[in-house]
Amino acid sequence: MLGKLLTLLTGVTLIWTGCSSGSPDIRAICVRDNIGNYVIKWETNPLMEGSVKVEVSENANRFNGGAPVITANIRDGVATYITTDNLTPKYFRLTFNDRYARIIGARPADMDSVQNLRDMGGYHTADGRTVKWGKVFRSGQLSSLSEWDSLRLRKLGIKTIIDLRTPRETQKAPSRTVSSNLVQIPVSVGKTTDVIQKVIDQRMRKGDAQIFMEDEYLQFVTRNSDSFAKALELFEDKENYPILVCCSYGKDRTGFLSAMLLAALDVPREEIMEDYLSSNQGINTNHLMSVARDLPSEAQESITVFLTADEALMDLAFQRIKKEYGSLDKYLSKGLRLSDEKREKLRDILLY
């Protein structure tokens, strides 16, 4: 009941953390409130008595073991870390009764000029391990960074940026980044800019927009596997981390690559889909509202198709994978060139 209630209140699903045999199941999440404070929530099964100590760090993989910033009763189920620092992400280690520790962070980053930036840490694998925080990020294009957003990106310590946009897109809106290795691996699936203009000109209906998006996701598998394979090679070198993957809105091309990375780590399908659908909270459509409000309702619906992460689209890609390769594992090994050894290397780098 508590998990369902918190989902309704925060829009974030609480998911079981990995536990060793005999230890309690512990659920924990971290979200930012409307003024930037970190709200930490947890529940245990069975219900535990005692205290939970909360440590804070700017590096998810480095806690100094100092005095906790918060000590709370486990039964409270919630604590707030108050901060005025909106530039540097914070991560938290929760220790229950000085015995069971969990590391959590807030996935979305509060940005002024970057769409859909978020941390991909915290997802859980089938064998109970957890994706490390602060290692892999995903976002929309970095073409118009504000001064504050430039500082925020520096605070993330990004070493490698993988830009999946086409040369035409990057020429029109080049990435404005510094102190990062920018790697451009184009994934060409159609002229999205042109189709949005067609919608504005009322030359594309909602059904046409849906067909365009379906074809795009099918092409991820049928035409762009080599590009995605090249991108995944960069994740095999631990010196490349932290890594940021981006495209126009950080939704489709970035969404598919992120899904394949999580799949290679053995993250279950439902959590892969959770990550994909989170783009619906991360994309700010206000920049198109002034145009869309003057369009007929069908044109507005067509624009919505292009800006929405649709579970049916990702399902379509998975279905094509099964049809073309027989299984997701075979696609990872043959289509994306991820051998068992390479997948194990990824797990060593990216999993707690």
Short mmCIF file of C-alpha atoms in Angstrom, two decimals:
data_model
loop_
_atom_site.label_atom_id
_atom_site.label_comp_id
_atom_site.label_asym_id
_atom_site.label_seq_id
_atom_site.Cartn_x
_atom_site.Cartn_y
_atom_site.Cartn_z
CA MET A 1 0.00 0.00 0.00
CA LEU A 2 2.80 2.44 0.88
CA GLY A 3 4.54 1.76 -2.42
CA LYS A 4 1.33 2.46 -4.35
CA LEU A 5 0.73 5.65 -2.38
CA LEU A 6 4.25 6.95 -3.01
CA THR A 7 3.89 6.17 -6.70
CA LEU A 8 0.76 8.30 -6.84
CA LEU A 9 2.38 11.14 -4.92
CA THR A 10 5.69 11.26 -6.76
CA GLY A 11 5.14 9.60 -10.11
CA VAL A 12 8.13 7.36 -9.31
CA THR A 13 7.79 3.63 -8.84
CA LEU A 14 9.46 2.12 -5.81
CA ILE A 15 11.37 -0.99 -6.83
CA TRP A 16 12.96 -3.75 -4.78
CA THR A 17 16.67 -3.44 -4.21
CA GLY A 18 18.93 -6.44 -4.52
CA CYS A 19 19.28 -8.35 -1.28
CA SER A 20 21.35 -11.25 -0.14
CA SER A 21 19.68 -14.32 1.29
CA GLY A 22 18.17 -13.66 4.71
CA SER A 23 18.35 -9.87 4.51
CA PRO A 24 15.19 -7.73 4.40
CA ASP A 25 13.75 -6.35 1.18
CA ILE A 26 14.32 -2.60 1.14
CA ARG A 27 12.72 -0.12 -1.22
CA ALA A 28 14.16 3.38 -1.48
CA ILE A 29 13.81 6.38 -3.78
CA CYS A 30 15.03 9.95 -3.89
CA VAL A 31 13.15 12.81 -5.55
CA ARG A 32 13.58 16.59 -5.62
CA ASP A 33 10.81 18.79 -4.27
CA ASN A 34 9.72 22.02 -5.96
CA ILE A 35 12.45 24.07 -4.24
CA GLY A 36 15.26 21.61 -4.88
CA ASN A 37 15.49 19.71 -1.58
CA TYR A 38 16.00 15.93 -1.68
CA VAL A 39 13.11 13.87 -0.35
CA ILE A 40 14.25 10.36 0.57
CA LYS A 41 11.64 7.63 1.02
CA TRP A 42 11.96 4.00 2.00
CA GLU A 43 10.08 0.94 3.16
CA THR A 44 11.20 -2.47 4.36
CA ASN A 45 9.69 -5.93 4.20
CA PRO A 46 9.31 -7.20 6.82
CA LEU A 47 8.83 -3.93 8.67
CA MET A 48 12.02 -3.19 10.58
CA GLU A 49 12.50 -1.47 13.92
CA GLY A 50 15.49 0.74 14.58
CA SER A 51 17.21 3.63 12.83
CA VAL A 52 18.36 4.57 9.36
CA LYS A 53 21.44 6.75 8.92
CA VAL A 54 21.81 8.88 5.81
CA GLU A 55 25.19 9.98 4.45
CA VAL A 56 25.54 12.42 1.55
CA SER A 57 28.21 12.63 -1.17
CA GLU A 58 28.74 14.37 -4.48
CA ASN A 59 30.23 11.11 -5.80
CA ALA A 60 27.98 8.07 -5.75
CA ASN A 61 31.00 5.78 -5.47
CA ARG A 62 32.78 7.63 -2.69
CA PHE A 63 31.33 8.02 0.80
CA ASN A 64 33.79 9.00 3.51
CA GLY A 65 32.02 7.24 6.38
CA GLY A 66 31.64 10.47 8.33
CA ALA A 67 28.79 11.50 10.57
CA PRO A 68 25.38 11.00 8.96
CA VAL A 69 23.52 14.11 7.84
CA ILE A 70 20.23 12.54 8.91
CA THR A 71 19.32 9.88 11.46
CA ALA A 72 15.69 8.79 11.40
CA ASN A 73 13.40 6.09 12.72
CA ILE A 74 12.96 3.38 10.12
CA ARG A 75 9.22 3.53 10.72
CA ASP A 76 9.17 7.18 9.58
CA GLY A 77 9.71 6.07 6.00
CA VAL A 78 10.76 9.53 4.83
CA ALA A 79 13.41 12.19 5.44
CA THR A 80 14.34 15.45 3.72
CA TYR A 81 17.83 16.69 2.98
CA ILE A 82 17.70 20.47 2.71
CA THR A 83 20.14 22.12 0.32
CA THR A 84 20.63 25.42 -1.47
CA ASP A 85 23.05 23.85 -3.96
CA ASN A 86 21.27 23.27 -7.27
CA LEU A 87 24.46 22.85 -9.26
CA THR A 88 26.01 19.69 -7.83
CA PRO A 89 24.05 16.40 -7.72
CA LYS A 90 23.86 14.66 -4.38
CA TYR A 91 23.85 10.92 -3.69
CA PHE A 92 22.87 9.23 -0.46
CA ARG A 93 23.87 6.08 1.36
CA LEU A 94 21.17 4.75 3.64
CA THR A 95 22.31 2.34 6.34
CA PHE A 96 19.61 0.47 8.23
CA ASN A 97 20.55 -0.55 11.79
CA ASP A 98 24.25 -0.17 10.89
CA ARG A 99 23.93 -3.29 8.75
CA TYR A 100 22.08 -2.96 5.44
CA ALA A 101 23.26 -0.19 3.09
CA ARG A 102 21.61 1.19 -0.04
CA ILE A 103 22.87 3.97 -2.36
CA ILE A 104 20.29 6.17 -4.08
CA GLY A 105 20.10 9.43 -6.01
CA ALA A 106 17.58 11.60 -7.81
CA ARG A 107 17.49 10.60 -11.49
CA PRO A 108 16.26 13.80 -13.20
CA ALA A 109 18.63 16.77 -13.25
CA ASP A 110 17.14 20.24 -12.93
CA MET A 111 18.28 22.03 -16.10
CA ASP A 112 17.36 25.33 -17.76
CA SER A 113 18.27 24.63 -21.37
CA VAL A 114 18.73 20.86 -21.73
CA GLN A 115 15.82 18.54 -22.28
CA ASN A 116 15.38 15.27 -20.44
CA LEU A 117 18.73 15.01 -18.60
CA ARG A 118 18.81 12.19 -16.08
CA ASP A 119 21.02 9.67 -14.32
CA MET A 120 20.52 6.03 -15.34
CA GLY A 121 21.64 4.64 -11.99
CA GLY A 122 19.54 2.64 -9.56
CA TYR A 123 17.94 0.09 -11.88
CA HIS A 124 18.14 -3.51 -10.75
CA THR A 125 19.28 -6.63 -12.55
CA ALA A 126 17.64 -10.04 -12.56
CA ASP A 127 20.29 -11.35 -10.12
CA GLY A 128 19.77 -8.53 -7.62
CA ARG A 129 22.62 -6.17 -8.51
CA THR A 130 22.14 -2.43 -9.09
CA VAL A 131 23.26 -0.06 -11.85
CA LYS A 132 25.77 2.41 -10.42
CA TRP A 133 24.79 6.03 -10.00
CA GLY A 134 26.78 8.81 -11.64
CA LYS A 135 28.18 6.62 -14.44
CA VAL A 136 25.73 6.97 -17.34
CA PHE A 137 23.50 9.93 -18.16
CA ARG A 138 21.07 10.58 -21.00
CA SER A 139 19.60 13.79 -22.39
CA GLY A 140 18.40 15.82 -25.33
CA GLN A 141 20.75 17.90 -27.45
CA LEU A 142 23.31 20.23 -25.85
CA SER A 143 23.06 22.99 -28.42
CA SER A 144 21.99 25.96 -26.33
CA LEU A 145 23.56 25.57 -22.90
CA SER A 146 22.91 28.32 -20.41
CA GLU A 147 25.79 29.42 -18.20
CA TRP A 148 24.26 27.60 -15.23
CA ASP A 149 23.70 24.42 -17.23
CA SER A 150 27.32 24.46 -18.37
CA LEU A 151 28.31 24.52 -14.70
CA ARG A 152 25.87 21.72 -13.88
CA LEU A 153 27.31 19.52 -16.63
CA ARG A 154 30.85 20.16 -15.37
CA LYS A 155 29.72 19.10 -11.89
CA LEU A 156 28.58 15.76 -13.35
CA GLY A 157 32.17 15.17 -14.46
CA ILE A 158 31.16 13.93 -17.92
CA LYS A 159 34.18 12.56 -19.79
CA THR A 160 32.46 11.27 -22.94
CA ILE A 161 29.45 12.57 -24.83
CA ILE A 162 27.88 10.29 -27.44
CA ASP A 163 25.79 12.38 -29.85
CA LEU A 164 23.46 10.22 -31.95
CA ARG A 165 22.21 13.05 -34.15
CA THR A 166 22.92 13.23 -37.88
CA PRO A 167 25.49 15.62 -39.42
CA ARG A 168 22.60 17.73 -40.68
CA GLU A 169 21.25 18.09 -37.14
CA THR A 170 24.63 18.79 -35.56
CA GLN A 171 25.48 21.36 -38.21
CA LYS A 172 22.24 23.20 -37.56
CA ALA A 173 22.52 22.94 -33.77
CA PRO A 174 26.08 21.96 -32.71
CA SER A 175 26.72 20.74 -29.19
CA ARG A 176 28.05 23.48 -26.92
CA THR A 177 30.26 21.52 -24.58
CA VAL A 178 33.71 21.83 -23.09
CA SER A 179 36.14 19.45 -21.35
CA SER A 180 34.41 16.35 -22.73
CA ASN A 181 35.27 13.95 -25.53
CA LEU A 182 32.46 14.46 -28.04
CA VAL A 183 31.85 11.36 -30.17
CA GLN A 184 29.36 11.68 -33.00
CA ILE A 185 27.73 8.41 -34.06
CA PRO A 186 24.87 9.33 -36.40
CA VAL A 187 21.66 7.33 -36.31
CA SER A 188 19.71 8.35 -39.40
CA VAL A 189 16.02 7.49 -39.35
CA GLY A 190 14.35 10.28 -41.26
CA LYS A 191 14.13 14.05 -41.38
CA THR A 192 12.28 14.72 -38.14
CA THR A 193 12.64 18.49 -38.54
CA ASP A 194 10.93 18.25 -41.92
CA VAL A 195 8.03 16.19 -40.65
CA ILE A 196 7.32 18.59 -37.78
CA GLN A 197 7.25 21.40 -40.33
CA LYS A 198 4.82 19.32 -42.39
CA VAL A 199 2.60 19.06 -39.33
CA ILE A 200 2.76 22.82 -38.80
CA ASP A 201 1.90 23.30 -42.48
CA GLN A 202 -0.97 20.83 -41.95
CA ARG A 203 0.47 18.41 -44.52
CA MET A 204 0.81 15.48 -42.08
CA ARG A 205 -2.01 13.90 -40.10
CA LYS A 206 -1.77 12.10 -36.76
CA GLY A 207 -1.92 8.69 -38.47
CA ASP A 208 0.98 9.66 -40.73
CA ALA A 209 2.99 10.81 -37.72
CA GLN A 210 2.36 7.50 -36.00
CA ILE A 211 3.51 5.55 -39.07
CA PHE A 212 6.65 7.71 -39.28
CA MET A 213 7.53 6.93 -35.65
CA GLU A 214 6.83 3.22 -36.06
CA ASP A 215 9.15 3.12 -39.08
CA GLU A 216 11.82 4.96 -37.10
CA TYR A 217 11.81 2.36 -34.32
CA LEU A 218 11.88 -0.50 -36.82
CA GLN A 219 14.91 1.09 -38.49
CA PHE A 220 16.76 1.12 -35.20
CA VAL A 221 16.96 -2.65 -35.63
CA THR A 222 16.98 -3.08 -39.41
CA ARG A 223 19.31 -0.22 -40.46
CA ASN A 224 21.09 1.26 -37.46
CA SER A 225 22.36 -1.68 -35.42
CA ASP A 226 25.94 -0.96 -36.54
CA SER A 227 25.76 2.60 -35.20
CA PHE A 228 24.35 1.42 -31.87
CA ALA A 229 27.07 -1.26 -31.71
CA LYS A 230 29.75 1.41 -32.18
CA ALA A 231 28.20 3.47 -29.40
CA LEU A 232 28.13 0.50 -27.02
CA GLU A 233 31.85 -0.12 -27.65
CA LEU A 234 32.56 3.12 -25.79
CA PHE A 235 30.96 1.71 -22.66
CA GLU A 236 33.53 -1.10 -22.54
CA ASP A 237 36.35 1.27 -21.57
CA LYS A 238 36.13 2.38 -17.94
CA GLU A 239 38.28 5.42 -18.77
CA ASN A 240 35.37 6.88 -20.78
CA TYR A 241 33.11 7.32 -17.75
CA PRO A 242 30.99 9.16 -16.84
CA ILE A 243 29.23 8.95 -20.22
CA LEU A 244 26.37 11.07 -21.51
CA VAL A 245 24.24 9.87 -24.45
CA CYS A 246 22.15 12.46 -26.28
CA CYS A 247 20.05 13.07 -29.39
CA SER A 248 17.43 15.70 -30.23
CA TYR A 249 15.08 15.16 -27.27
CA GLY A 250 16.87 12.24 -25.61
CA LYS A 251 13.81 10.10 -26.22
CA ASP A 252 14.00 7.84 -29.29
CA ARG A 253 17.57 7.15 -30.42
CA THR A 254 18.90 7.71 -26.91
CA GLY A 255 15.98 5.69 -25.57
CA PHE A 256 16.78 2.68 -27.74
CA LEU A 257 20.51 2.75 -26.97
CA SER A 258 19.74 3.08 -23.25
CA ALA A 259 17.34 0.14 -23.48
CA MET A 260 19.99 -2.03 -25.11
CA LEU A 261 22.60 -1.05 -22.52
CA LEU A 262 20.25 -1.94 -19.67
CA ALA A 263 19.33 -5.18 -21.42
CA ALA A 264 23.03 -6.07 -21.73
CA LEU A 265 23.27 -5.62 -17.96
CA ASP A 266 20.31 -8.00 -17.46
CA VAL A 267 17.92 -5.31 -16.23
CA PRO A 268 14.36 -6.70 -16.55
CA ARG A 269 12.07 -5.49 -19.31
CA GLU A 270 9.73 -3.63 -16.96
CA GLU A 271 12.56 -1.47 -15.61
CA ILE A 272 13.91 -0.87 -19.11
CA MET A 273 10.46 0.40 -20.05
CA GLU A 274 10.31 2.52 -16.90
CA ASP A 275 13.50 4.27 -17.96
CA TYR A 276 12.19 4.78 -21.49
CA LEU A 277 8.83 6.20 -20.39
CA SER A 278 10.48 8.63 -17.97
CA SER A 279 11.09 10.88 -20.99
CA ASN A 280 7.43 11.85 -20.76
CA GLN A 281 8.27 13.70 -17.54
CA GLY A 282 11.64 14.96 -18.79
CA ILE A 283 10.61 16.70 -22.01
CA ASN A 284 9.39 20.29 -21.73
CA THR A 285 7.06 21.04 -24.65
CA ASN A 286 6.52 24.73 -23.84
CA HIS A 287 8.78 25.79 -26.72
CA LEU A 288 6.23 24.35 -29.17
CA MET A 289 3.06 25.41 -27.40
CA SER A 290 3.02 28.91 -28.91
CA VAL A 291 3.01 27.31 -32.36
CA ALA A 292 0.72 24.41 -31.56
CA ARG A 293 -2.02 26.44 -29.92
CA ASP A 294 -2.90 28.05 -33.25
CA LEU A 295 -3.07 24.72 -35.10
CA PRO A 296 -6.11 22.48 -35.57
CA SER A 297 -6.54 19.77 -32.95
CA GLU A 298 -5.33 17.01 -35.27
CA ALA A 299 -2.08 18.89 -35.95
CA GLN A 300 -1.59 19.33 -32.20
CA GLU A 301 -2.10 15.59 -31.74
CA SER A 302 0.48 14.91 -34.45
CA ILE A 303 3.09 17.02 -32.65
CA THR A 304 2.27 15.15 -29.47
CA VAL A 305 3.08 11.87 -31.26
CA PHE A 306 6.61 13.11 -32.02
CA LEU A 307 7.22 14.27 -28.44
CA THR A 308 5.84 11.26 -26.57
CA ALA A 309 7.67 8.15 -25.43
CA ASP A 310 5.16 5.47 -26.43
CA GLU A 311 5.50 2.00 -24.96
CA ALA A 312 3.98 0.55 -28.13
CA LEU A 313 6.90 1.92 -30.17
CA MET A 314 9.54 0.30 -28.00
CA ASP A 315 7.50 -2.91 -28.00
CA LEU A 316 7.52 -2.78 -31.80
CA ALA A 317 11.32 -2.59 -31.79
CA PHE A 318 11.52 -5.56 -29.42
CA GLN A 319 9.15 -7.52 -31.66
CA ARG A 320 11.33 -6.82 -34.68
CA ILE A 321 14.39 -7.94 -32.71
CA LYS A 322 12.69 -11.23 -31.95
CA LYS A 323 11.60 -11.66 -35.58
CA GLU A 324 15.03 -10.85 -37.04
CA TYR A 325 17.29 -12.50 -34.44
CA GLY A 326 15.11 -14.93 -32.49
CA SER A 327 15.78 -13.35 -29.07
CA LEU A 328 17.09 -10.23 -27.41
CA ASP A 329 20.24 -12.04 -26.28
CA LYS A 330 21.02 -13.05 -29.86
CA TYR A 331 20.49 -9.48 -31.04
CA LEU A 332 22.89 -8.22 -28.37
CA SER A 333 25.54 -10.72 -29.44
CA LYS A 334 25.07 -10.66 -33.22
CA GLY A 335 23.43 -7.34 -34.04
CA LEU A 336 25.24 -5.25 -31.43
CA ARG A 337 28.44 -7.34 -31.23
CA LEU A 338 28.25 -7.79 -27.45
CA SER A 339 29.83 -11.13 -26.64
CA ASP A 340 29.34 -12.75 -23.24
CA GLU A 341 32.80 -11.48 -22.28
CA LYS A 342 31.94 -7.92 -23.27
CA ARG A 343 28.66 -8.05 -21.36
CA GLU A 344 30.51 -9.29 -18.29
CA LYS A 345 32.94 -6.38 -18.65
CA LEU A 346 29.99 -3.98 -18.74
CA ARG A 347 28.57 -5.55 -15.59
CA ASP A 348 31.92 -5.20 -13.82
CA ILE A 349 32.05 -1.50 -14.70
CA LEU A 350 28.41 -0.54 -14.19
CA LEU A 351 26.96 -2.73 -11.43
CA TYR A 352 27.22 -2.61 -7.66
#
